[in-house]
């Protein structure tokens, strides 16, 4: 499922698709509140029901957050 550019997800505006892999799709988006670009990963619905995949997704997010501080 590709999210079109210009789509608003809460405070984020999708700008472009960066890529996709086994865990989902990654998009460049604009954080309207912080006025900066961010990366957003979207999991397919089937994976969002898998506890192991969700744990792995959270670990990736924590690791990425540690790199940006």
mmCIF file with all atom_site columns, C-alpha atoms in Angstrom:
data_model
loop_
_atom_site.group_PDB
_atom_site.id
_atom_site.type_symbol
_atom_site.label_atom_id
_atom_site.label_alt_id
_atom_site.label_comp_id
_atom_site.label_asym_id
_atom_site.label_entity_id
_atom_site.label_seq_id
_atom_site.pdbx_PDB_ins_code
_atom_site.Cartn_x
_atom_site.Cartn_y
_atom_site.Cartn_z
_atom_site.occupancy
_atom_site.B_iso_or_equiv
_atom_site.pdbx_formal_charge
_atom_site.auth_seq_id
_atom_site.auth_comp_id
_atom_site.auth_asym_id
_atom_site.auth_atom_id
_atom_site.pdbx_PDB_model_num
ATOM 1  C CA . UNK A 1 1  ? 0.000  0.000   0.000  1.00 0.00 ? 1  UNK A CA 1
ATOM 2  C CA . UNK A 1 2  ? 1.640  3.240   -1.097 1.00 0.00 ? 2  UNK A CA 1
ATOM 3  C CA . UNK A 1 3  ? 0.653  6.456   0.666  1.00 0.00 ? 3  UNK A CA 1
ATOM 4  C CA . UNK A 1 4  ? 0.359  9.363   -1.790 1.00 0.00 ? 4  UNK A CA 1
ATOM 5  C CA . UNK A 1 5  ? 2.426  12.534  -1.348 1.00 0.00 ? 5  UNK A CA 1
ATOM 6  C CA . UNK A 1 6  ? 0.446  15.222  0.437  1.00 0.00 ? 6  UNK A CA 1
ATOM 7  C CA . UNK A 1 7  ? -1.404 12.760  2.677  1.00 0.00 ? 7  UNK A CA 1
ATOM 8  C CA . UNK A 1 8  ? -1.741 14.046  6.237  1.00 0.00 ? 8  UNK A CA 1
ATOM 9  C CA . UNK A 1 9  ? -1.107 11.548  9.065  1.00 0.00 ? 9  UNK A CA 1
ATOM 10 C CA . UNK A 1 10 ? -1.812 13.403  12.298 1.00 0.00 ? 10 UNK A CA 1
ATOM 11 C CA . UNK A 1 11 ? 0.824  16.176  12.344 1.00 0.00 ? 11 UNK A CA 1
ATOM 12 C CA . UNK A 1 12 ? 2.910  14.626  9.538  1.00 0.00 ? 12 UNK A CA 1
ATOM 13 C CA . UNK A 1 13 ? 2.568  15.355  5.833  1.00 0.00 ? 13 UNK A CA 1
ATOM 14 C CA . UNK A 1 14 ? 3.871  12.591  3.567  1.00 0.00 ? 14 UNK A CA 1
ATOM 15 C CA . UNK A 1 15 ? 6.375  13.987  1.063  1.00 0.00 ? 15 UNK A CA 1
ATOM 16 C CA . UNK A 1 16 ? 7.739  10.906  -0.732 1.00 0.00 ? 16 UNK A CA 1
ATOM 17 C CA . UNK A 1 17 ? 8.348  7.187   -0.446 1.00 0.00 ? 17 UNK A CA 1
ATOM 18 C CA . UNK A 1 18 ? 11.948 6.369   0.483  1.00 0.00 ? 18 UNK A CA 1
ATOM 19 C CA . UNK A 1 19 ? 11.805 2.599   0.203  1.00 0.00 ? 19 UNK A CA 1
ATOM 20 C CA . UNK A 1 20 ? 10.331 -0.657  1.375  1.00 0.00 ? 20 UNK A CA 1
ATOM 21 C CA . UNK A 1 21 ? 11.491 -3.908  2.883  1.00 0.00 ? 21 UNK A CA 1
ATOM 22 C CA . UNK A 1 22 ? 10.361 -6.918  4.839  1.00 0.00 ? 22 UNK A CA 1
ATOM 23 C CA . UNK A 1 23 ? 8.931  -4.845  7.680  1.00 0.00 ? 23 UNK A CA 1
ATOM 24 C CA . UNK A 1 24 ? 7.034  -2.248  5.665  1.00 0.00 ? 24 UNK A CA 1
ATOM 25 C CA . UNK A 1 25 ? 7.386  1.014   3.772  1.00 0.00 ? 25 UNK A CA 1
ATOM 26 C CA . UNK A 1 26 ? 9.409  4.095   4.757  1.00 0.00 ? 26 UNK A CA 1
ATOM 27 C CA . UNK A 1 27 ? 8.339  7.626   3.858  1.00 0.00 ? 27 UNK A CA 1
ATOM 28 C CA . UNK A 1 28 ? 9.869  11.074  4.103  1.00 0.00 ? 28 UNK A CA 1
ATOM 29 C CA . UNK A 1 29 ? 7.389  13.290  5.889  1.00 0.00 ? 29 UNK A CA 1
ATOM 30 C CA . UNK A 1 30 ? 7.236  16.798  7.291  1.00 0.00 ? 30 UNK A CA 1
ATOM 31 C CA . UNK A 1 31 ? 6.575  17.166  11.011 1.00 0.00 ? 31 UNK A CA 1
ATOM 32 C CA . UNK A 1 32 ? 4.406  20.280  11.015 1.00 0.00 ? 32 UNK A CA 1
ATOM 33 C CA . UNK A 1 33 ? 4.757  20.812  14.773 1.00 0.00 ? 33 UNK A CA 1
ATOM 34 C CA . UNK A 1 34 ? 8.566  20.683  14.861 1.00 0.00 ? 34 UNK A CA 1
ATOM 35 C CA . UNK A 1 35 ? 9.003  22.064  11.327 1.00 0.00 ? 35 UNK A CA 1
ATOM 36 C CA . UNK A 1 36 ? 11.468 19.367  10.226 1.00 0.00 ? 36 UNK A CA 1
ATOM 37 C CA . UNK A 1 37 ? 11.623 16.315  7.981  1.00 0.00 ? 37 UNK A CA 1
ATOM 38 C CA . UNK A 1 38 ? 11.290 12.874  9.541  1.00 0.00 ? 38 UNK A CA 1
ATOM 39 C CA . UNK A 1 39 ? 11.159 9.264   8.380  1.00 0.00 ? 39 UNK A CA 1
ATOM 40 C CA . UNK A 1 40 ? 7.976  7.286   9.007  1.00 0.00 ? 40 UNK A CA 1
ATOM 41 C CA . UNK A 1 41 ? 7.807  3.507   8.736  1.00 0.00 ? 41 UNK A CA 1
ATOM 42 C CA . UNK A 1 42 ? 4.414  1.937   8.074  1.00 0.00 ? 42 UNK A CA 1
ATOM 43 C CA . UNK A 1 43 ? 3.834  -1.727  8.871  1.00 0.00 ? 43 UNK A CA 1
ATOM 44 C CA . UNK A 1 44 ? 1.427  -3.847  6.830  1.00 0.00 ? 44 UNK A CA 1
ATOM 45 C CA . UNK A 1 45 ? -1.731 -4.733  8.790  1.00 0.00 ? 45 UNK A CA 1
ATOM 46 C CA . UNK A 1 46 ? -0.768 -8.422  8.964  1.00 0.00 ? 46 UNK A CA 1
ATOM 47 C CA . UNK A 1 47 ? 2.550  -7.619  10.649 1.00 0.00 ? 47 UNK A CA 1
ATOM 48 C CA . UNK A 1 48 ? 0.966  -5.237  13.143 1.00 0.00 ? 48 UNK A CA 1
ATOM 49 C CA . UNK A 1 49 ? -0.806 -8.249  14.688 1.00 0.00 ? 49 UNK A CA 1
ATOM 50 C CA . UNK A 1 50 ? 2.449  -10.195 15.185 1.00 0.00 ? 50 UNK A CA 1
ATOM 51 C CA . UNK A 1 51 ? 3.915  -9.590  18.671 1.00 0.00 ? 51 UNK A CA 1
ATOM 52 C CA . UNK A 1 52 ? 7.452  -10.573 17.608 1.00 0.00 ? 52 UNK A CA 1
ATOM 53 C CA . UNK A 1 53 ? 7.398  -8.194  14.628 1.00 0.00 ? 53 UNK A CA 1
ATOM 54 C CA . UNK A 1 54 ? 6.055  -5.363  16.798 1.00 0.00 ? 54 UNK A CA 1
ATOM 55 C CA . UNK A 1 55 ? 8.854  -5.943  19.322 1.00 0.00 ? 55 UNK A CA 1
ATOM 56 C CA . UNK A 1 56 ? 11.429 -5.832  16.517 1.00 0.00 ? 56 UNK A CA 1
ATOM 57 C CA . UNK A 1 57 ? 9.835  -2.680  15.103 1.00 0.00 ? 57 UNK A CA 1
ATOM 58 C CA . UNK A 1 58 ? 10.049 -0.988  18.520 1.00 0.00 ? 58 UNK A CA 1
ATOM 59 C CA . UNK A 1 59 ? 13.705 -2.017  18.880 1.00 0.00 ? 59 UNK A CA 1
ATOM 60 C CA . UNK A 1 60 ? 14.490 -0.476  15.474 1.00 0.00 ? 60 UNK A CA 1
ATOM 61 C CA . UNK A 1 61 ? 12.714 2.740   16.449 1.00 0.00 ? 61 UNK A CA 1
ATOM 62 C CA . UNK A 1 62 ? 14.640 2.963   19.737 1.00 0.00 ? 62 UNK A CA 1
ATOM 63 C CA . UNK A 1 63 ? 17.949 2.366   17.941 1.00 0.00 ? 63 UNK A CA 1
ATOM 64 C CA . UNK A 1 64 ? 17.155 5.032   15.341 1.00 0.00 ? 64 UNK A CA 1
ATOM 65 C CA . UNK A 1 65 ? 16.188 7.468   18.105 1.00 0.00 ? 65 UNK A CA 1
ATOM 66 C CA . UNK A 1 66 ? 19.475 6.851   19.892 1.00 0.00 ? 66 UNK A CA 1
ATOM 67 C CA . UNK A 1 67 ? 21.374 7.782   16.720 1.00 0.00 ? 67 UNK A CA 1
ATOM 68 C CA . UNK A 1 68 ? 19.589 11.115  16.388 1.00 0.00 ? 68 UNK A CA 1
ATOM 69 C CA . UNK A 1 69 ? 20.396 12.363  19.902 1.00 0.00 ? 69 UNK A CA 1
#
